[in-house]
Amino acid sequence: MKNEQLSQIKKMLQKQGYIDDGAIAMSLFLAMKLEKPLLVEGPAGVGKTEIAKVMSKALETDLIRLQCYEGLDSTHALYEWNYQHQLLYLKMQEGKSQKITALEETIFSDKFLLKRPVLEAITHAEKAVLLIDEIDRADEEFESFLLEVLSDWQVTIPEIGTIKATSKPQIILTGNRTRELSEALRRRCLYLWIDYPSFEKELAIVKAQVPEIDAELGVQICAFMRELRELKLEKTPGVSETIDWARALASMHLTHLDTQVVEATLGVVLKDWQDMRHTQDSLSQLLEKTGVASRIG
């Protein structure tokens, strides 16, 4: 398939150091072409959030991020009234013969409106990238609130009315599948699944993100990570941990893995003490499978 815009997206991803296997560029292309939100799911640490960052840099536009969490409501995502300034304004108007309706129109205007990420994105002067990160951590009620934004590109504020997008933002939602998202939300989005990369793709990512790394060390790191993910771990490390580990070892000017190096730096890769103990118990086998058995000890 030859398409100039699709080729440009691939080049933009490469320029930002993002290794694409074709599906990511196509998903971004279709999301922009169809002006639809893109829902990106996959294990933690595989680069879902990075897609929005790369798109923002590539398009030279602002990235507006909404980090989801349990208990998040529309107030924190959409807007809040600046109550202190409203009270101060009312205090200053005491004794003046101003009608109540005029006061209400003033205090419930943009002057006293604190825009949160969603409202900021749809009222942005230019097309922005809105990242709704880890949507599966928010409650189902918040999903329902998002439906108006995702389908009609508008939000409703009771005191003001409906505000339509001045420029439709490019919306990217990410999720780790900690819970199942509603069918209503999924229907409004294009979908992209990102899994742990193949050995070849992960090695290409390491070379792009850590160009100073020794070639042999890069191969061994990616081979070790591939074997590590085969273990039954509580928190399987993602590509972000691979990159952190590669940077850490490269900064020490190392050229290969060995038992001592791995044991001393496991905290960069693993974030659970049980996983660390399990890995330490299996370290000899892991290194042997990685191809560095001759350097064990």
Short mmCIF file of N, CA and C in Angstrom, two decimals, residues 231-294:
data_model
loop_
_atom_site.label_atom_id
_atom_site.label_comp_id
_atom_site.label_asym_id
_atom_site.label_seq_id
_atom_site.Cartn_x
_atom_site.Cartn_y
_atom_site.Cartn_z
N LEU A 231 9.34 -16.66 32.59
CA LEU A 231 9.12 -17.06 33.98
C LEU A 231 7.76 -16.58 34.45
N LYS A 232 7.22 -17.24 35.47
CA LYS A 232 5.95 -16.82 36.05
C LYS A 232 6.22 -15.72 37.07
N LEU A 233 6.11 -14.49 36.62
CA LEU A 233 6.41 -13.33 37.46
C LEU A 233 5.13 -12.57 37.80
N GLU A 234 5.18 -11.88 38.94
CA GLU A 234 4.05 -11.04 39.34
C GLU A 234 3.95 -9.82 38.44
N LYS A 235 5.10 -9.22 38.12
CA LYS A 235 5.13 -8.02 37.29
C LYS A 235 6.17 -8.24 36.19
N THR A 236 5.72 -8.72 35.05
CA THR A 236 6.61 -8.98 33.93
C THR A 236 7.18 -7.68 33.40
N PRO A 237 8.50 -7.57 33.28
CA PRO A 237 9.11 -6.32 32.80
C PRO A 237 8.78 -6.05 31.33
N GLY A 238 8.61 -4.78 31.01
CA GLY A 238 8.30 -4.39 29.64
C GLY A 238 9.52 -3.83 28.93
N VAL A 239 9.28 -3.21 27.79
CA VAL A 239 10.35 -2.64 26.99
C VAL A 239 10.99 -1.46 27.72
N SER A 240 10.21 -0.71 28.48
CA SER A 240 10.77 0.43 29.21
C SER A 240 11.85 -0.03 30.19
N GLU A 241 11.64 -1.19 30.82
CA GLU A 241 12.67 -1.73 31.72
C GLU A 241 13.90 -2.19 30.94
N THR A 242 13.67 -2.73 29.76
CA THR A 242 14.80 -3.14 28.92
C THR A 242 15.66 -1.93 28.57
N ILE A 243 15.02 -0.83 28.20
CA ILE A 243 15.75 0.38 27.84
C ILE A 243 16.50 0.94 29.05
N ASP A 244 15.82 0.96 30.21
CA ASP A 244 16.48 1.45 31.43
C ASP A 244 17.71 0.61 31.76
N TRP A 245 17.58 -0.70 31.62
CA TRP A 245 18.69 -1.61 31.92
C TRP A 245 19.84 -1.40 30.94
N ALA A 246 19.49 -1.26 29.68
CA ALA A 246 20.50 -1.03 28.65
C ALA A 246 21.26 0.27 28.92
N ARG A 247 20.54 1.32 29.30
CA ARG A 247 21.19 2.60 29.60
C ARG A 247 22.10 2.49 30.82
N ALA A 248 21.60 1.76 31.83
CA ALA A 248 22.39 1.61 33.05
C ALA A 248 23.70 0.87 32.78
N LEU A 249 23.62 -0.24 32.04
CA LEU A 249 24.82 -1.03 31.76
C LEU A 249 25.75 -0.31 30.80
N ALA A 250 25.17 0.40 29.84
CA ALA A 250 26.00 1.15 28.89
C ALA A 250 26.75 2.28 29.60
N SER A 251 26.10 2.89 30.60
CA SER A 251 26.75 3.98 31.33
C SER A 251 27.95 3.49 32.11
N MET A 252 27.99 2.18 32.42
CA MET A 252 29.13 1.59 33.12
C MET A 252 30.16 1.02 32.14
N HIS A 253 29.91 1.23 30.84
CA HIS A 253 30.82 0.79 29.77
C HIS A 253 31.05 -0.72 29.79
N LEU A 254 30.00 -1.46 30.10
CA LEU A 254 30.09 -2.92 30.10
C LEU A 254 29.91 -3.44 28.68
N THR A 255 30.46 -4.62 28.43
CA THR A 255 30.39 -5.21 27.09
C THR A 255 29.69 -6.57 27.08
N HIS A 256 29.37 -7.10 28.26
CA HIS A 256 28.69 -8.39 28.31
C HIS A 256 28.01 -8.58 29.66
N LEU A 257 27.10 -9.53 29.71
CA LEU A 257 26.42 -9.89 30.95
C LEU A 257 27.20 -10.99 31.67
N ASP A 258 27.09 -11.00 32.98
CA ASP A 258 27.55 -12.13 33.78
C ASP A 258 26.72 -12.16 35.06
N THR A 259 26.90 -13.17 35.86
CA THR A 259 26.08 -13.34 37.05
C THR A 259 26.16 -12.13 37.98
N GLN A 260 27.37 -11.65 38.21
CA GLN A 260 27.54 -10.54 39.14
C GLN A 260 26.83 -9.28 38.66
N VAL A 261 26.96 -8.99 37.37
CA VAL A 261 26.32 -7.80 36.80
C VAL A 261 24.80 -7.90 36.90
N VAL A 262 24.26 -9.05 36.53
CA VAL A 262 22.81 -9.23 36.55
C VAL A 262 22.27 -9.12 37.97
N GLU A 263 22.89 -9.79 38.92
CA GLU A 263 22.42 -9.75 40.30
C GLU A 263 22.47 -8.33 40.87
N ALA A 264 23.50 -7.58 40.51
CA ALA A 264 23.66 -6.24 41.06
C ALA A 264 22.68 -5.24 40.46
N THR A 265 22.13 -5.54 39.28
CA THR A 265 21.28 -4.57 38.58
C THR A 265 19.85 -5.06 38.37
N LEU A 266 19.46 -6.14 39.01
CA LEU A 266 18.11 -6.68 38.83
C LEU A 266 17.03 -5.68 39.22
N GLY A 267 17.36 -4.77 40.15
CA GLY A 267 16.39 -3.79 40.60
C GLY A 267 15.98 -2.80 39.52
N VAL A 268 16.75 -2.74 38.45
CA VAL A 268 16.38 -1.88 37.33
C VAL A 268 15.27 -2.53 36.51
N VAL A 269 15.29 -3.86 36.47
CA VAL A 269 14.38 -4.62 35.62
C VAL A 269 13.14 -5.09 36.36
N LEU A 270 13.33 -5.58 37.59
CA LEU A 270 12.23 -6.16 38.36
C LEU A 270 11.84 -5.24 39.51
N LYS A 271 10.55 -5.15 39.79
CA LYS A 271 10.05 -4.24 40.83
C LYS A 271 9.25 -4.96 41.90
N ASP A 272 9.53 -6.26 42.06
CA ASP A 272 8.82 -7.07 43.05
C ASP A 272 9.83 -8.03 43.68
N TRP A 273 9.88 -8.08 45.01
CA TRP A 273 10.93 -8.87 45.67
C TRP A 273 10.78 -10.36 45.42
N GLN A 274 9.54 -10.84 45.27
CA GLN A 274 9.34 -12.25 44.96
C GLN A 274 9.85 -12.58 43.55
N ASP A 275 9.63 -11.65 42.63
CA ASP A 275 10.15 -11.84 41.27
C ASP A 275 11.67 -11.86 41.27
N MET A 276 12.26 -11.01 42.09
CA MET A 276 13.73 -10.98 42.17
C MET A 276 14.27 -12.29 42.72
N ARG A 277 13.63 -12.80 43.76
CA ARG A 277 14.08 -14.07 44.35
C ARG A 277 13.92 -15.22 43.36
N HIS A 278 12.79 -15.23 42.67
CA HIS A 278 12.54 -16.28 41.67
C HIS A 278 13.57 -16.21 40.55
N THR A 279 13.89 -15.00 40.12
CA THR A 279 14.88 -14.82 39.05
C THR A 279 16.27 -15.22 39.51
N GLN A 280 16.63 -14.87 40.73
CA GLN A 280 17.95 -15.24 41.26
C GLN A 280 18.09 -16.76 41.34
N ASP A 281 17.01 -17.43 41.71
CA ASP A 281 17.05 -18.90 41.78
C ASP A 281 17.21 -19.52 40.40
N SER A 282 16.73 -18.83 39.39
CA SER A 282 16.78 -19.35 38.02
C SER A 282 17.87 -18.71 37.18
N LEU A 283 18.75 -17.93 37.82
CA LEU A 283 19.69 -17.10 37.06
C LEU A 283 20.65 -17.92 36.19
N SER A 284 21.17 -19.01 36.71
CA SER A 284 22.11 -19.81 35.93
C SER A 284 21.47 -20.32 34.64
N GLN A 285 20.23 -20.80 34.76
CA GLN A 285 19.52 -21.30 33.58
C GLN A 285 19.23 -20.17 32.60
N LEU A 286 18.84 -19.00 33.14
CA LEU A 286 18.54 -17.86 32.28
C LEU A 286 19.76 -17.43 31.48
N LEU A 287 20.90 -17.35 32.16
CA LEU A 287 22.13 -16.94 31.49
C LEU A 287 22.57 -17.98 30.47
N GLU A 288 22.36 -19.24 30.80
CA GLU A 288 22.73 -20.30 29.85
C GLU A 288 21.88 -20.21 28.59
N LYS A 289 20.58 -19.99 28.76
CA LYS A 289 19.71 -19.85 27.62
C LYS A 289 20.00 -18.57 26.82
N THR A 290 20.50 -17.56 27.55
CA THR A 290 20.85 -16.30 26.90
C THR A 290 22.10 -16.45 26.04
N GLY A 291 22.90 -17.46 26.35
CA GLY A 291 24.11 -17.68 25.55
C GLY A 291 25.36 -17.12 26.17
N VAL A 292 25.36 -16.89 27.49
CA VAL A 292 26.55 -16.37 28.15
C VAL A 292 27.01 -17.30 29.27
N ALA A 293 26.75 -18.59 29.11
CA ALA A 293 27.08 -19.56 30.15
C ALA A 293 28.56 -19.59 30.45
N SER A 294 29.36 -19.30 29.46
CA SER A 294 30.81 -19.37 29.65
C SER A 294 31.32 -18.28 30.57
#
